[in-house]
């Protein structure tokens, strides 16, 4: 069975490039998981893992594979050729939850396959092949630790298979794995509070600095207006001078000084995963079998979200102000203050748990003297994501608690408690934010509230396939395959903190400022300081029917050992986004036994997932530096779906050659060109990366004509560049962009030989393999007439390769793997952005794997050890181009550093 086709035929070579990765090879140098090993292959770029951590604001709970850097939603995940139901609310699959101990190999199709498998196969297909007939008992136990003695990991699991009830066979497996997290302070390259300053122009380029601090915000409170402007509160709340740092290209950022910086963020999120699998199949007779199987996964993570700046108005009669300050401000006066309050950060935790279960049953068999095979199955998949923000901050409680006054008896209370509106704020406890750590436990308890949301996604899938040889023509058997499939998808999300319900502020004196958290205007509109999500519901069904044929055109002719035509067509009808037709046509030409040419042209689709279609408003806040007005401030952000989205359409061309010389036994070389053009790209108004900085820069660079200007909501026309036109909202809405295209070349070479072939008497066997990807074009055109932006070489390396060298001698095996990601320019995906230190060097990492097989009491064991990142190569850490110093995002490489793993595999 070859992934990329539903036609089963001995010796058939697919016209679409397929990379085959045996499990034994993957786990030799990367025993943590199959997904971690796959992500080292150059076909995969930008996969979402625990190492993908931007600002510590997004939960990453698993491993979501990304082919060609087109996004996990454009990578179709299969298990034994069948679509794996999504495990996440955004329609993607956490491949960590698949039964890895029972996998034989992974097959990766690096080309469009929608005509064969349906939607999502735009970037390609990853097919995990199970050993459904495994008999015996096997398992693994391992643990790992970094060279710094941190980030411990462990993995244990076992699998069993046995005949049952005569003609039946039963399989079972269980695995548990865990990986501890890392804070940015745990590594020198992120502990120095790095960040970019500047505006990205030729006169003021983005410049990387360390020890960055906010210029007008401190932990204890920096006074930004009034007679005491420029001073700060320290310690127990006393007033002290503010020592500024060294000025930079950003007015709000300084090097050194008393300003605050963001802290407590993670570079690697911890994750714990459990996976359970069971299967029973039974041969009903020689031509028919049935099976039922259940797969379940549980995963949990926690991550930190940095404290946010609180900009507040303080009244002169605030009870917590020192008497000397009250005397200067006056009882009827006020001033503005900016604080990065450590005790008002989330309590270090956003806890996220996911669980998924898939139950399936099917029948398969043969008919017409075994000339045709048939398969029919039903699968029900359900994924549940539950997220809790521990100690989120209730906005109305916060702004009520900030206004503290003294009663005639001398006690300190909330000002609103002395008014007719006291009943709207029962139990209000005044909050002291002057200085560091002066908030009382009772006040924190009053403003803190756990907020949570839960998303349940479901898929029902019924599929039937028939394939076989219909008749013989002049060159051999003509094969046909037909598939009919129906899927139903549903997404439901509930919440205990609906962001569309504004906070209660009635009766309060204004203790917020126009740049306060959750403002976006002169009045706070967020019920909580940290983002919450709204309830949502969406559902969709789809019918699909396809036909594929393999037609031999020439056989055993001069200069035509074989010539085959492979063609397929599929009709798809979505209940929400409409109908679509996909097709592919491919040629396999083998002029001589050593040489084969292949080419495929395909027309593929990706239908918007339910989250993109029906996401309810999700509110948060973000700090931006606006190039249009030159102002820096905090603005409300809103993310929302779009039920009017249309399917993406991709046209993909692949063409290549495979050379397996008979005169050079054991050597194989393939070279393939690919060209993927996608129109109606489903993205967001802030771009594929979802960055406000990118949207602001692209809108500004286009003179206000880019579609990304839709993300920037301003109170005045674009022509107005005054501070009054600072954005009031960053809107991240799903839209169909104009175009995206990726072009490149894949090269794969392998050579296996016995050393005795080189010199008689030399022991052992050598196994080498190299996979190279050169991708000079990864281009986005946001709207018709827009200037294309090419991420290749500008934020993403154009050249990547993985090379493996293995030596095997009897029971001993050693493997060395080198992974290379080439140099490239720093880039944000925005137009015209200039960096002072423009080039990031190449990142090269090396992994070593050692294993030894032996027997004890008749049991087969294999001891193994791996050293990942042997030379402790630091990763490329990209400080974010924002107004938030100290927040970083790992780009290329492994944040753990040199990492040791040792364990044992056993079977009997």
PDB file of N, CA and C in Angstrom, residues 194-197 205-210 212 255 826 835-837 877-879:
ATOM      1  N   UNK A 194      16.182  40.437  26.340  1.00  0.00           N
ATOM      2  CA  UNK A 194      16.448  40.975  25.004  1.00  0.00           C
ATOM      3  C   UNK A 194      15.186  41.566  24.390  1.00  0.00           C
ATOM      4  N   UNK A 195      15.384  42.382  23.384  1.00  0.00           N
ATOM      5  CA  UNK A 195      14.250  42.957  22.666  1.00  0.00           C
ATOM      6  C   UNK A 195      14.719  43.874  21.565  1.00  0.00           C
ATOM      7  N   UNK A 196      13.810  44.178  20.655  1.00  0.00           N
ATOM      8  CA  UNK A 196      14.117  45.091  19.566  1.00  0.00           C
ATOM      9  C   UNK A 196      13.622  46.489  19.895  1.00  0.00           C
ATOM     10  N   UNK A 197      14.398  47.465  19.470  1.00  0.00           N
ATOM     11  CA  UNK A 197      13.969  48.856  19.529  1.00  0.00           C
ATOM     12  C   UNK A 197      14.014  49.424  18.121  1.00  0.00           C
ATOM     13  N   UNK A 205      16.295  51.685  12.253  1.00  0.00           N
ATOM     14  CA  UNK A 205      16.053  50.257  12.050  1.00  0.00           C
ATOM     15  C   UNK A 205      15.821  49.530  13.372  1.00  0.00           C
ATOM     16  N   UNK A 206      15.202  48.356  13.278  1.00  0.00           N
ATOM     17  CA  UNK A 206      15.073  47.505  14.449  1.00  0.00           C
ATOM     18  C   UNK A 206      16.470  47.097  14.912  1.00  0.00           C
ATOM     19  N   UNK A 207      16.757  47.309  16.186  1.00  0.00           N
ATOM     20  CA  UNK A 207      18.071  47.013  16.740  1.00  0.00           C
ATOM     21  C   UNK A 207      17.912  46.122  17.962  1.00  0.00           C
ATOM     22  N   UNK A 208      18.664  45.048  17.998  1.00  0.00           N
ATOM     23  CA  UNK A 208      18.587  44.111  19.104  1.00  0.00           C
ATOM     24  C   UNK A 208      19.387  44.638  20.288  1.00  0.00           C
ATOM     25  N   UNK A 209      18.740  44.691  21.448  1.00  0.00           N
ATOM     26  CA  UNK A 209      19.384  45.143  22.684  1.00  0.00           C
ATOM     27  C   UNK A 209      19.097  44.154  23.801  1.00  0.00           C
ATOM     28  N   UNK A 210      19.962  44.159  24.797  1.00  0.00           N
ATOM     29  CA  UNK A 210      19.734  43.399  26.023  1.00  0.00           C
ATOM     30  C   UNK A 210      19.465  44.363  27.170  1.00  0.00           C
ATOM     31  N   UNK A 212      16.662  45.405  28.370  1.00  0.00           N
ATOM     32  CA  UNK A 212      15.660  46.415  28.017  1.00  0.00           C
ATOM     33  C   UNK A 212      14.673  46.615  29.152  1.00  0.00           C
ATOM     34  N   UNK A 255      17.535  51.076  27.789  1.00  0.00           N
ATOM     35  CA  UNK A 255      18.483  50.045  28.219  1.00  0.00           C
ATOM     36  C   UNK A 255      18.883  50.364  29.651  1.00  0.00           C
ATOM     37  N   UNK A 826      16.687  38.533   9.040  1.00  0.00           N
ATOM     38  CA  UNK A 826      15.619  38.681  10.022  1.00  0.00           C
ATOM     39  C   UNK A 826      14.400  39.235   9.296  1.00  0.00           C
ATOM     40  N   UNK A 835      16.341  45.811   9.620  1.00  0.00           N
ATOM     41  CA  UNK A 835      17.015  45.444  10.857  1.00  0.00           C
ATOM     42  C   UNK A 835      18.474  45.884  10.780  1.00  0.00           C
ATOM     43  N   UNK A 836      18.976  46.381  11.895  1.00  0.00           N
ATOM     44  CA  UNK A 836      20.375  46.801  11.931  1.00  0.00           C
ATOM     45  C   UNK A 836      21.308  45.598  11.786  1.00  0.00           C
ATOM     46  N   UNK A 837      21.028  44.529  12.510  1.00  0.00           N
ATOM     47  CA  UNK A 837      21.795  43.290  12.408  1.00  0.00           C
ATOM     48  C   UNK A 837      20.924  42.326  11.624  1.00  0.00           C
ATOM     49  N   UNK A 877      16.917  32.700  18.896  1.00  0.00           N
ATOM     50  CA  UNK A 877      15.850  33.261  19.704  1.00  0.00           C
ATOM     51  C   UNK A 877      15.489  34.617  19.109  1.00  0.00           C
ATOM     52  N   UNK A 878      14.261  34.759  18.725  1.00  0.00           N
ATOM     53  CA  UNK A 878      13.809  36.001  18.094  1.00  0.00           C
ATOM     54  C   UNK A 878      13.024  36.832  19.100  1.00  0.00           C
ATOM     55  N   UNK A 879      13.649  37.848  19.691  1.00  0.00           N
ATOM     56  CA  UNK A 879      12.861  38.767  20.509  1.00  0.00           C
ATOM     57  C   UNK A 879      11.758  39.391  19.651  1.00  0.00           C
TER      58      UNK A 879
END
